Each structure stands twice: as structure tokens, then as C-alpha cells.
Amino acid sequence: MFGLWMRHLRGVIDADLLDHVAASTGLTPGEAQRVVEDVIAWYREPVGDYVRRRHAELQVHGVRNQQAFERIAGELGERVVAPPHLSQRQLRRIVYG
């Protein structure tokens, strides 16, 4: 999934951002571009995909549904570009259809 986004992002990323990341981290410009592309791709994950992925991850660790949905709702509100508020019912519908 991330590979598709990275190909889409080439040439779209702000050159000033790439310069800043390279200068502040000591990465080469090419490495800085790969890091920025990876971070952007991570945050562009569709909400439904994020909810299903996090629910599955939390279930592996024994987190019960109510606590999982509460945690996921809180995490969604903290995303860089936060999606609209989703109720627990909406989260359940994303996971279970």
C-alpha cells in the first residue's frame, strides 16, 4: 500500500520540507525524501483501513472491544489530519460491516 502512495507523492513534496529534514537529521536529500514520503503515506492510510488494522492489533494483545473502540476513537482524534468524529457504532460497522 505505501509503495503506491510513495510513487504518487514524488514531485509533490515541498522542497523546503525536504531541505529541513535533511539539514536537521544529517540525512542525504534522497534519504530525507524517502523518510518524508513514508511518513506522509503512513498518515494517508484510509480511516477504515486504520480502524481495522488497529482493532486487529489490539485484539492480539487481549484488549476487549469496548476498550479497543474507545482507544481507536482517541487515536483518530490525534492524527495529524484528524478524520471526522466516529461513534463506537460507526467503528464497529467499519470492523464488522
XYZ file of N, CA and C in Angstrom:
291
model
N 0.821 -1.184 0.000
C 0.000 0.000 0.000
C 0.867 1.251 0.000
N 1.867 1.313 0.863
C 2.672 2.529 0.973
C 3.438 2.808 -0.314
N 3.840 1.766 -1.027
C 4.573 1.960 -2.269
C 3.779 2.760 -3.286
N 2.477 2.484 -3.382
C 1.628 3.237 -4.307
C 1.585 4.706 -3.934
N 1.424 4.977 -2.645
C 1.386 6.381 -2.208
C 2.711 7.062 -2.477
N 3.804 6.374 -2.252
C 5.119 6.982 -2.459
C 5.314 7.360 -3.918
N 4.893 6.473 -4.822
C 5.019 6.813 -6.240
C 4.154 8.021 -6.568
N 2.977 8.110 -5.970
C 2.072 9.239 -6.196
C 2.660 10.541 -5.655
N 3.416 10.473 -4.576
C 3.925 11.670 -3.910
C 5.168 12.253 -4.564
N 5.881 11.495 -5.347
C 7.123 12.003 -5.945
C 6.839 13.292 -6.701
N 7.634 14.311 -6.432
C 7.453 15.597 -7.092
C 6.410 16.485 -6.446
N 5.697 15.986 -5.442
C 4.640 16.750 -4.789
C 5.119 17.334 -3.464
N 6.117 16.735 -2.854
C 6.575 17.150 -1.533
C 7.302 18.482 -1.623
N 7.018 19.348 -0.676
C 7.622 20.682 -0.594
C 9.141 20.560 -0.448
N 9.867 21.196 -1.343
C 11.336 21.136 -1.328
C 11.902 21.710 -0.032
N 11.259 22.747 0.528
C 11.731 23.323 1.791
C 11.648 22.303 2.921
N 10.587 21.488 2.919
C 10.449 20.444 3.937
C 11.573 19.421 3.789
N 11.848 19.014 2.576
C 12.931 18.047 2.358
C 14.276 18.619 2.794
N 14.527 19.893 2.463
C 15.778 20.541 2.881
C 15.881 20.585 4.402
N 14.767 20.913 5.060
C 14.761 21.000 6.527
C 15.050 19.633 7.150
N 14.373 18.601 6.660
C 14.576 17.257 7.216
C 16.017 16.803 6.984
N 16.546 17.042 5.802
C 17.933 16.647 5.518
C 18.901 17.391 6.430
N 18.700 18.705 6.590
C 19.616 19.511 7.410
C 19.516 19.164 8.890
N 18.297 18.905 9.372
C 18.122 18.673 10.807
C 18.484 17.257 11.231
N 18.561 16.331 10.282
C 18.849 14.938 10.630
C 20.190 14.437 10.120
N 20.793 15.172 9.199
C 22.036 14.706 8.603
C 21.827 13.674 7.509
N 20.577 13.465 7.112
C 20.290 12.532 6.024
C 20.642 13.174 4.686
N 20.903 12.337 3.706
C 21.088 12.863 2.354
C 19.722 13.324 1.841
N 19.679 14.174 0.818
C 18.381 14.589 0.268
C 17.511 13.403 -0.161
N 18.116 12.385 -0.748
C 17.352 11.204 -1.146
C 16.777 10.451 0.041
N 17.585 10.314 1.099
C 17.099 9.647 2.318
C 15.990 10.464 2.960
N 16.161 11.786 3.010
C 15.134 12.655 3.592
C 13.832 12.519 2.819
N 13.918 12.454 1.503
C 12.707 12.307 0.692
C 12.007 10.993 1.004
N 12.763 9.915 1.121
C 12.157 8.614 1.435
C 11.485 8.637 2.799
N 12.116 9.278 3.787
C 11.527 9.359 5.127
C 10.229 10.163 5.084
N 10.262 11.323 4.450
C 9.064 12.171 4.376
C 7.950 11.447 3.625
N 8.271 10.800 2.525
C 7.261 10.054 1.771
C 6.647 8.945 2.617
N 7.472 8.258 3.390
C 6.977 7.176 4.236
C 6.042 7.710 5.313
N 6.406 8.827 5.935
C 5.562 9.424 6.978
C 4.235 9.888 6.382
N 4.287 10.544 5.237
C 3.053 11.012 4.602
C 2.166 9.830 4.228
N 2.750 8.783 3.678
C 1.975 7.596 3.324
C 1.321 6.987 4.560
N 2.043 6.967 5.674
C 1.505 6.425 6.929
C 0.254 7.188 7.348
N 0.286 8.500 7.282
C -0.845 9.303 7.717
C -1.948 9.408 6.677
N -1.715 8.940 5.475
C -2.761 8.928 4.452
C -3.526 7.609 4.446
N -3.230 6.740 5.363
C -3.962 5.478 5.430
C -5.444 5.794 5.594
N -6.305 5.222 4.753
C -7.742 5.493 4.885
C -8.252 5.116 6.277
N -9.237 5.873 6.754
C -9.760 5.677 8.110
C -10.203 4.237 8.326
N -10.943 3.682 7.385
C -11.418 2.308 7.542
C -10.280 1.316 7.685
N -9.240 1.484 6.880
C -8.072 0.603 6.973
C -7.390 0.756 8.325
N -7.257 2.002 8.793
C -6.623 2.259 10.089
C -7.417 1.591 11.210
N -8.752 1.774 11.190
C -9.598 1.216 12.252
C -9.484 -0.304 12.270
N -9.577 -0.935 11.109
C -9.475 -2.403 11.063
C -8.097 -2.887 11.522
N -7.043 -2.211 11.075
C -5.684 -2.609 11.463
C -5.486 -2.473 12.966
N -5.864 -1.318 13.533
C -5.664 -1.101 14.969
C -6.526 -2.052 15.787
N -7.764 -2.312 15.358
C -8.628 -3.235 16.083
C -7.982 -4.616 16.133
N -7.474 -5.071 15.005
C -6.812 -6.384 14.968
C -5.578 -6.400 15.866
N -4.778 -5.330 15.833
C -3.584 -5.251 16.686
C -3.965 -5.292 18.163
N -4.997 -4.552 18.532
C -5.406 -4.513 19.937
C -5.981 -5.853 20.379
N -6.726 -6.530 19.502
C -7.271 -7.838 19.851
C -6.159 -8.846 20.118
N -5.080 -8.776 19.353
C -3.940 -9.678 19.563
C -3.401 -9.526 20.983
N -3.484 -8.313 21.513
C -2.985 -8.036 22.863
C -4.069 -8.187 23.933
N -5.214 -8.767 23.568
C -6.255 -9.068 24.533
C -7.131 -7.901 24.943
N -7.086 -6.811 24.202
C -7.927 -5.654 24.528
C -9.348 -5.958 24.071
N -10.317 -5.767 24.976
C -11.711 -6.041 24.662
C -12.269 -4.944 23.762
N -13.354 -5.269 23.054
C -13.895 -4.358 22.051
C -14.188 -2.960 22.576
N -14.891 -2.846 23.699
C -15.251 -1.511 24.187
C -14.003 -0.663 24.416
N -13.005 -1.237 25.074
C -11.765 -0.500 25.314
C -11.028 -0.229 23.995
N -11.065 -1.188 23.083
C -10.396 -1.004 21.787
C -11.030 0.145 21.024
N -12.358 0.185 20.976
C -13.030 1.246 20.228
C -12.827 2.601 20.889
N -12.799 2.633 22.224
C -12.506 3.895 22.915
C -11.096 4.368 22.564
N -10.147 3.458 22.589
C -8.758 3.816 22.287
C -8.620 4.279 20.832
N -9.235 3.547 19.914
C -9.155 3.910 18.498
C -9.773 5.282 18.260
N -10.917 5.549 18.878
C -11.555 6.861 18.718
C -10.619 7.966 19.197
N -9.942 7.752 20.316
C -8.990 8.737 20.822
C -7.803 8.912 19.893
N -7.293 7.802 19.364
C -6.161 7.874 18.440
C -6.528 8.630 17.169
N -7.732 8.389 16.660
C -8.152 9.075 15.435
C -8.178 10.584 15.628
N -8.581 11.024 16.809
C -8.619 12.455 17.099
C -7.247 13.089 17.182
N -6.206 12.273 17.357
C -4.840 12.777 17.477
C -4.050 12.679 16.175
N -4.653 12.127 15.135
C -3.940 12.008 13.856
C -3.588 13.398 13.345
N -2.543 13.508 12.536
C -2.095 14.803 12.015
C -3.238 15.525 11.323
N -3.954 14.839 10.455
C -5.168 15.389 9.858
C -6.275 14.480 10.353
N -6.918 14.911 11.415
C -7.893 14.063 12.080
C -9.135 13.880 11.208
N -9.627 12.654 11.134
C -10.871 12.405 10.410
C -12.047 12.910 11.241
N -13.242 12.896 10.690
C -14.398 13.307 11.479
C -14.591 12.366 12.667
N -15.261 12.851 13.708
C -15.543 12.026 14.887
C -16.365 10.820 14.457
N -15.969 9.643 14.906
C -16.710 8.421 14.626
C -17.181 7.830 15.945
N -18.474 7.494 16.016
C -19.020 6.872 17.221
C -18.523 5.429 17.300
N -18.719 4.811 18.481
C -18.328 3.405 18.614
C -19.126 2.549 17.636
N -20.388 2.913 17.406
C -21.207 2.162 16.451
C -20.595 2.236 15.043
N -20.162 3.431 14.633
C -19.544 3.578 13.318
C -18.245 2.776 13.234
N -17.464 2.780 14.315
C -16.228 1.998 14.340
C -16.534 0.508 14.208
N -17.559 0.031 14.930
C -17.944 -1.381 14.840
C -18.353 -1.738 13.410
N -19.101 -0.838 12.760
C -19.554 -1.105 11.392
C -18.373 -1.192 10.430
N -17.326 -0.385 10.675
C -16.132 -0.472 9.832
C -15.474 -1.838 10.003
N -15.396 -2.309 11.250
C -14.723 -3.581 11.528
C -15.573 -4.773 11.090
N -16.850 -4.759 11.447
C -17.693 -5.933 11.233
C -18.627 -5.828 10.035
N -18.714 -4.671 9.426
C -19.564 -4.492 8.241
C -20.999 -4.206 8.527
